[in-house]
């Protein structure tokens, strides 16, 4: 089994001795059952990953000593997720899976049909942090405060196209009505859009000339977006409505499916 990984907020360097905070000490001591002398890995986005060892364990706390450098940090693609919070278990799942899938930032957005229990940011941050430790990331995604959808897109950075998962863009009474206005399949939309910016295609997001450097994905609540919200979103120049196929997915499935396609077509699932 590989050594457990622990995200550390402070600086990491050879020889440094770190006192773990209470939650981490509990996690390392009680959940992972590490004892004095046991090896682990510590990491953060600034200093990368280091081998470390437990040097003290008592009722009062735990400390580890940093030994040698293992590997430099690598950043996740500049990819945001905006999601309408759903039931607690599903929201937790969204945060965990989006962390595994390499999202850099997440914001819960309150839509007209959002039926959410209160969104507990600290809880979601803990889930993201633990998922980051598991998934060999170097940073935990930032969880931003929940806000109404209209406010979240107000003052949006137009350089970050917003991929809007639209399950039913075929309202006959609207300009996007009927077959012609239906949202395009996500892979095609990303491909053609990338191609129109950079015919050669960007190899690594954010590094090559051309190609989008940053992206965001928007997933709606269980009840979907209202016609009014759809109209608002479709009127924004940086919004790209996309389809995730002929079946209606649960919000959490839509998050996982959408992020997987984005990472494959645009993000860091492509060969470097
Ligand atoms: N309006 C639907 C359910 C919404 S599904 C209903 O009540 O029947 C929850 C969210 O997942 C949607 O708002 C959308 O963002 C996304 N989603 C689910 N299936 C999708 C699909 N096939 N294409 C695009 N987006 C989809």
CSV table of C-alpha atoms and ligand atoms in Angstrom, one decimal:
chain,number,residue,atom,x,y,z
A,1,UNK,CA,0.0,0.0,0.0
A,2,UNK,CA,1.3,3.5,-0.8
A,3,UNK,CA,1.9,5.9,2.1
A,4,UNK,CA,-1.1,8.0,3.0
A,5,UNK,CA,-1.1,11.6,1.8
A,6,UNK,CA,-1.8,14.6,4.0
A,7,UNK,CA,-2.3,18.1,2.7
A,8,UNK,CA,-0.4,20.7,4.8
A,9,UNK,CA,-1.1,24.4,4.7
A,10,UNK,CA,2.3,25.5,5.9
A,11,UNK,CA,5.7,25.4,4.1
A,12,UNK,CA,7.3,22.1,3.5
A,13,UNK,CA,11.1,21.6,3.5
A,14,UNK,CA,13.5,18.9,4.6
A,15,UNK,CA,13.8,18.5,8.3
A,16,UNK,CA,10.8,20.7,9.2
A,17,UNK,CA,8.7,19.4,12.0
A,18,UNK,CA,5.0,19.9,11.7
A,19,UNK,CA,2.4,19.8,14.5
A,20,UNK,CA,-0.8,18.4,13.0
A,21,UNK,CA,-4.0,20.2,13.8
A,22,UNK,CA,-6.6,18.4,15.8
A,23,UNK,CA,-8.6,17.1,12.8
A,24,UNK,CA,-5.6,15.9,11.0
A,25,UNK,CA,-4.1,14.3,14.1
A,26,UNK,CA,-7.4,12.4,14.5
A,27,UNK,CA,-7.4,11.4,10.9
A,28,UNK,CA,-3.8,10.2,10.9
A,29,UNK,CA,-3.8,8.6,14.3
A,30,UNK,CA,-7.3,7.2,14.6
A,31,UNK,CA,-8.5,6.6,11.0
A,32,UNK,CA,-5.2,5.8,9.3
A,33,UNK,CA,-3.8,4.3,12.5
A,34,UNK,CA,-0.3,5.6,12.0
A,35,UNK,CA,2.1,5.4,14.8
A,36,UNK,CA,5.5,7.0,15.7
A,37,UNK,CA,8.0,5.9,13.0
A,38,UNK,CA,5.4,5.3,10.3
A,39,UNK,CA,5.9,7.0,6.9
A,40,UNK,CA,3.4,9.2,5.1
A,41,UNK,CA,3.5,11.8,2.4
A,42,UNK,CA,2.8,15.5,2.9
A,43,UNK,CA,2.1,17.9,0.2
A,44,UNK,CA,0.7,21.3,-0.9
A,45,UNK,CA,0.4,23.3,-4.1
A,46,UNK,CA,3.4,25.5,-3.4
A,47,UNK,CA,6.0,23.0,-2.3
A,48,UNK,CA,5.0,19.7,-3.9
A,49,UNK,CA,5.1,16.3,-2.3
A,50,UNK,CA,7.5,15.1,0.4
A,51,UNK,CA,8.1,12.0,2.4
A,52,UNK,CA,7.5,12.4,6.1
A,53,UNK,CA,7.4,10.3,9.2
A,54,UNK,CA,5.4,10.5,12.4
A,55,UNK,CA,7.8,11.6,15.2
A,56,UNK,CA,5.4,12.1,18.1
A,57,UNK,CA,2.0,10.8,19.0
A,58,UNK,CA,0.2,11.5,22.2
A,59,UNK,CA,-3.3,12.2,23.4
A,60,UNK,CA,-2.5,15.9,23.0
A,61,UNK,CA,-1.5,15.7,19.3
A,62,UNK,CA,0.8,14.5,16.7
A,63,UNK,CA,3.8,15.7,14.8
A,64,UNK,CA,5.5,14.6,11.7
A,65,UNK,CA,8.9,15.4,10.3
A,66,UNK,CA,9.5,16.2,6.7
A,67,UNK,CA,12.2,14.0,5.1
A,68,UNK,CA,12.9,14.1,1.4
A,69,UNK,CA,11.4,15.7,-1.7
A,70,UNK,CA,9.3,13.3,-3.8
A,71,UNK,CA,7.8,15.4,-6.7
A,72,UNK,CA,6.9,18.9,-7.7
A,73,UNK,CA,3.3,20.1,-7.7
A,74,UNK,CA,1.3,20.1,-10.8
A,75,UNK,CA,-1.7,22.4,-11.2
A,76,UNK,CA,-5.2,21.2,-12.2
A,77,UNK,CA,-6.5,22.8,-15.4
A,78,UNK,CA,-8.2,26.1,-14.8
A,79,UNK,CA,-11.7,24.6,-14.7
A,80,UNK,CA,-14.6,25.8,-12.6
A,81,UNK,CA,-17.8,24.0,-11.8
A,82,UNK,CA,-21.0,25.8,-11.0
A,83,UNK,CA,-23.6,23.4,-9.7
A,84,UNK,CA,-27.1,23.8,-8.2
A,85,UNK,CA,-26.9,22.1,-4.8
A,86,UNK,CA,-29.1,19.0,-4.5
A,87,UNK,CA,-29.8,16.7,-1.6
A,88,UNK,CA,-27.0,16.5,0.9
A,89,UNK,CA,-25.7,13.1,-0.2
A,90,UNK,CA,-25.7,14.0,-3.8
A,91,UNK,CA,-24.0,17.4,-3.2
A,92,UNK,CA,-21.3,15.6,-1.2
A,93,UNK,CA,-20.8,13.2,-4.1
A,94,UNK,CA,-20.6,16.1,-6.6
A,95,UNK,CA,-17.8,17.8,-4.6
A,96,UNK,CA,-15.9,14.5,-4.1
A,97,UNK,CA,-16.1,13.5,-7.8
A,98,UNK,CA,-15.4,17.0,-9.2
A,99,UNK,CA,-12.2,17.0,-7.0
A,100,UNK,CA,-11.2,13.7,-8.5
A,101,UNK,CA,-11.9,14.9,-11.9
A,102,UNK,CA,-9.6,17.9,-11.6
A,103,UNK,CA,-11.9,20.9,-11.0
A,104,UNK,CA,-10.0,23.9,-9.6
A,105,UNK,CA,-13.0,25.8,-8.2
A,106,UNK,CA,-16.6,25.1,-7.4
A,107,UNK,CA,-19.5,27.3,-6.7
A,108,UNK,CA,-23.0,26.2,-5.6
A,109,UNK,CA,-25.5,28.3,-7.5
A,110,UNK,CA,-29.1,28.8,-6.4
A,111,UNK,CA,-31.5,28.6,-9.2
A,112,UNK,CA,-35.3,29.0,-9.3
A,113,UNK,CA,-35.8,25.3,-8.9
A,114,UNK,CA,-33.0,24.6,-6.4
A,115,UNK,CA,-34.4,22.7,-3.4
A,116,UNK,CA,-31.3,22.6,-1.2
A,117,UNK,CA,-30.8,22.0,2.3
A,118,UNK,CA,-28.3,24.6,3.6
A,119,UNK,CA,-25.0,24.4,1.9
A,120,UNK,CA,-22.3,23.9,4.5
A,121,UNK,CA,-19.1,25.3,3.0
A,122,UNK,CA,-16.8,24.0,5.7
A,123,UNK,CA,-18.2,20.5,5.3
A,124,UNK,CA,-17.8,20.6,1.5
A,125,UNK,CA,-14.2,22.0,2.0
A,126,UNK,CA,-13.4,19.0,4.2
A,127,UNK,CA,-14.8,16.6,1.6
A,128,UNK,CA,-12.7,18.3,-1.2
A,129,UNK,CA,-9.6,18.2,0.9
A,130,UNK,CA,-9.9,14.5,1.7
A,131,UNK,CA,-10.7,13.7,-1.9
A,132,UNK,CA,-7.6,15.7,-3.0
A,133,UNK,CA,-5.4,13.7,-0.6
A,134,UNK,CA,-6.9,10.5,-2.1
A,135,UNK,CA,-6.6,11.4,-5.7
A,136,UNK,CA,-3.0,12.5,-5.8
A,137,UNK,CA,-3.7,16.1,-6.4
A,138,UNK,CA,-1.6,18.9,-5.0
A,139,UNK,CA,-4.3,21.4,-4.2
A,140,UNK,CA,-7.8,21.1,-2.9
A,141,UNK,CA,-10.4,22.8,-5.1
A,142,UNK,CA,-11.6,26.1,-3.7
A,143,UNK,CA,-15.3,26.0,-2.7
A,144,UNK,CA,-16.8,29.4,-3.2
A,145,UNK,CA,-19.8,30.8,-1.4
A,146,UNK,CA,-23.2,29.9,-2.8
A,147,UNK,CA,-25.0,32.6,-4.7
A,148,UNK,CA,-28.0,33.1,-7.0
A,149,UNK,CA,-27.3,32.1,-10.6
A,150,UNK,CA,-27.9,35.6,-11.9
A,151,UNK,CA,-25.4,37.0,-9.5
A,152,UNK,CA,-22.8,34.3,-10.3
A,153,UNK,CA,-22.9,35.2,-14.0
A,154,UNK,CA,-23.0,39.0,-13.3
A,155,UNK,CA,-19.6,40.4,-14.2
A,156,UNK,CA,-18.5,37.0,-15.5
A,157,UNK,CA,-15.0,36.9,-17.0
A,158,UNK,CA,-15.8,36.5,-20.7
A,159,UNK,CA,-12.5,34.8,-21.3
A,160,UNK,CA,-13.9,31.8,-19.4
A,161,UNK,CA,-16.5,30.3,-21.6
A,162,UNK,CA,-19.4,28.8,-19.6
A,163,UNK,CA,-20.3,25.3,-20.8
A,164,UNK,CA,-24.0,25.1,-19.9
A,165,UNK,CA,-25.5,21.6,-19.8
A,166,UNK,CA,-28.9,22.2,-21.2
A,167,UNK,CA,-31.1,19.0,-21.1
A,168,UNK,CA,-34.0,20.5,-23.0
A,169,UNK,CA,-33.1,23.4,-25.2
A,170,UNK,CA,-36.0,22.7,-27.6
A,171,UNK,CA,-38.8,25.0,-26.3
A,172,UNK,CA,-40.7,25.7,-29.5
A,173,UNK,CA,-41.7,29.2,-28.5
A,174,UNK,CA,-38.1,30.4,-28.1
A,175,UNK,CA,-35.4,31.3,-30.6
A,176,UNK,CA,-33.7,28.1,-29.8
A,177,UNK,CA,-36.9,26.2,-30.3
A,178,UNK,CA,-37.2,23.0,-32.3
A,179,UNK,CA,-34.5,20.7,-33.6
A,180,UNK,CA,-32.4,23.5,-35.0
A,181,UNK,CA,-31.9,25.2,-31.7
A,182,UNK,CA,-31.1,22.1,-29.7
A,183,UNK,CA,-27.9,22.2,-27.7
A,184,UNK,CA,-25.0,20.6,-29.5
A,185,UNK,CA,-23.4,17.5,-28.2
A,186,UNK,CA,-20.7,18.5,-25.7
A,187,UNK,CA,-17.7,16.9,-27.4
A,188,UNK,CA,-18.5,18.5,-30.8
A,189,UNK,CA,-19.2,21.9,-29.2
A,190,UNK,CA,-15.8,21.9,-27.4
A,191,UNK,CA,-14.0,20.6,-30.4
A,192,UNK,CA,-15.3,23.0,-32.9
A,193,UNK,CA,-15.0,25.9,-30.5
A,194,UNK,CA,-11.4,25.0,-29.7
A,195,UNK,CA,-10.7,24.6,-33.4
A,196,UNK,CA,-12.2,28.0,-34.2
A,197,UNK,CA,-9.9,29.6,-31.7
A,198,UNK,CA,-6.8,27.6,-32.6
A,199,UNK,CA,-7.0,25.5,-35.8
A,200,UNK,CA,-4.0,23.5,-34.6
A,201,UNK,CA,-5.7,22.7,-31.3
A,202,UNK,CA,-4.1,23.4,-28.0
A,203,UNK,CA,-2.1,20.5,-26.6
A,204,UNK,CA,-2.2,21.4,-22.9
A,205,UNK,CA,-4.9,23.7,-21.6
A,206,UNK,CA,-3.7,27.1,-20.7
A,207,UNK,CA,-0.2,26.7,-22.1
A,208,UNK,CA,-0.3,26.7,-25.9
A,209,UNK,CA,-1.2,29.7,-28.0
A,210,UNK,CA,-4.8,29.9,-29.0
A,211,UNK,CA,-7.4,27.6,-27.4
A,212,UNK,CA,-9.3,28.5,-24.3
A,213,UNK,CA,-7.2,28.9,-21.2
A,214,UNK,CA,-10.0,28.5,-18.8
A,215,UNK,CA,-13.5,27.0,-18.7
A,216,UNK,CA,-16.5,26.5,-16.5
A,217,UNK,CA,-19.2,24.0,-16.5
A,218,UNK,CA,-22.8,24.7,-15.3
A,219,UNK,CA,-25.1,21.9,-14.1
A,220,UNK,CA,-28.7,22.6,-13.0
A,221,UNK,CA,-30.8,21.2,-10.2
A,222,UNK,CA,-33.0,18.1,-10.3
A,223,UNK,CA,-35.9,20.1,-11.6
A,224,UNK,CA,-33.8,21.6,-14.4
A,225,UNK,CA,-33.5,25.3,-15.4
A,226,UNK,CA,-36.7,27.4,-15.9
A,227,UNK,CA,-37.5,28.8,-19.3
A,228,UNK,CA,-36.6,32.2,-17.9
A,229,UNK,CA,-33.1,31.1,-16.7
A,230,UNK,CA,-32.6,29.3,-20.0
A,231,UNK,CA,-33.4,32.5,-21.9
A,232,UNK,CA,-31.0,34.5,-19.7
A,233,UNK,CA,-28.2,32.0,-20.1
A,234,UNK,CA,-28.7,31.7,-23.9
A,235,UNK,CA,-28.5,35.5,-24.2
A,236,UNK,CA,-25.0,35.6,-22.7
A,237,UNK,CA,-22.2,35.7,-25.3
A,238,UNK,CA,-19.8,33.5,-23.4
A,239,UNK,CA,-22.4,30.7,-22.7
A,240,UNK,CA,-22.1,27.6,-24.7
A,241,UNK,CA,-25.2,25.4,-24.4
A,242,UNK,CA,-24.4,21.7,-24.7
A,243,UNK,CA,-26.2,18.4,-24.6
A,244,UNK,CA,-25.0,15.4,-22.6
A,245,UNK,CA,-26.9,12.9,-24.8
A,246,UNK,CA,-30.5,11.8,-25.2
A,247,UNK,CA,-31.1,10.6,-21.7
A,248,UNK,CA,-31.8,12.9,-18.7
A,249,UNK,CA,-29.1,12.5,-16.2
A,250,UNK,CA,-29.3,13.1,-12.5
A,251,UNK,CA,-27.4,16.3,-11.6
A,252,UNK,CA,-24.5,14.4,-10.0
A,253,UNK,CA,-24.2,12.1,-13.1
A,254,UNK,CA,-24.3,15.2,-15.3
A,255,UNK,CA,-21.4,16.7,-13.4
A,256,UNK,CA,-19.3,13.5,-13.7
A,257,UNK,CA,-20.2,13.0,-17.4
A,258,UNK,CA,-19.6,16.6,-18.3
A,259,UNK,CA,-16.3,16.9,-16.5
A,260,UNK,CA,-15.1,13.7,-18.1
A,261,UNK,CA,-15.7,14.9,-21.6
A,262,UNK,CA,-14.2,18.3,-20.8
A,263,UNK,CA,-11.0,16.7,-19.5
A,264,UNK,CA,-10.8,14.4,-22.5
A,265,UNK,CA,-11.4,17.0,-25.2
A,266,UNK,CA,-9.9,20.1,-23.6
A,267,UNK,CA,-8.3,19.3,-20.3
A,268,UNK,CA,-5.5,17.2,-18.8
A,269,UNK,CA,-6.7,13.8,-19.9
A,270,UNK,CA,-5.1,14.4,-23.2
A,271,UNK,CA,-1.5,13.3,-23.7
A,272,UNK,CA,0.9,16.1,-22.6
B,1,LIG,N1,-35.3,19.1,-16.2
B,1,LIG,C1,-35.1,17.7,-16.0
B,1,LIG,C2,-34.0,17.3,-15.0
B,1,LIG,C3,-32.8,18.1,-14.9
B,1,LIG,S1,-31.4,17.1,-14.8
B,1,LIG,C4,-36.4,17.1,-15.5
B,1,LIG,O1,-36.9,17.5,-14.5
B,1,LIG,O2,-36.8,16.3,-16.3
B,1,LIG,C5,-30.3,18.1,-13.8
B,1,LIG,C6,-29.3,18.9,-14.7
B,1,LIG,O3,-28.4,18.0,-15.3
B,1,LIG,C7,-29.8,19.7,-15.8
B,1,LIG,O4,-30.3,21.0,-15.4
B,1,LIG,C8,-28.7,19.8,-16.7
B,1,LIG,O5,-27.8,20.8,-16.4
B,1,LIG,C9,-28.0,18.5,-16.5
B,1,LIG,N2,-28.4,17.4,-17.5
B,1,LIG,C10,-29.0,16.2,-17.2
B,1,LIG,N3,-29.2,15.5,-18.4
B,1,LIG,C11,-28.7,16.3,-19.4
B,1,LIG,C12,-28.5,16.1,-20.8
B,1,LIG,N4,-29.0,15.0,-21.4
B,1,LIG,N5,-28.0,17.0,-21.5
B,1,LIG,C13,-27.5,18.2,-20.9
B,1,LIG,N6,-27.6,18.4,-19.6
B,1,LIG,C14,-28.2,17.5,-18.8
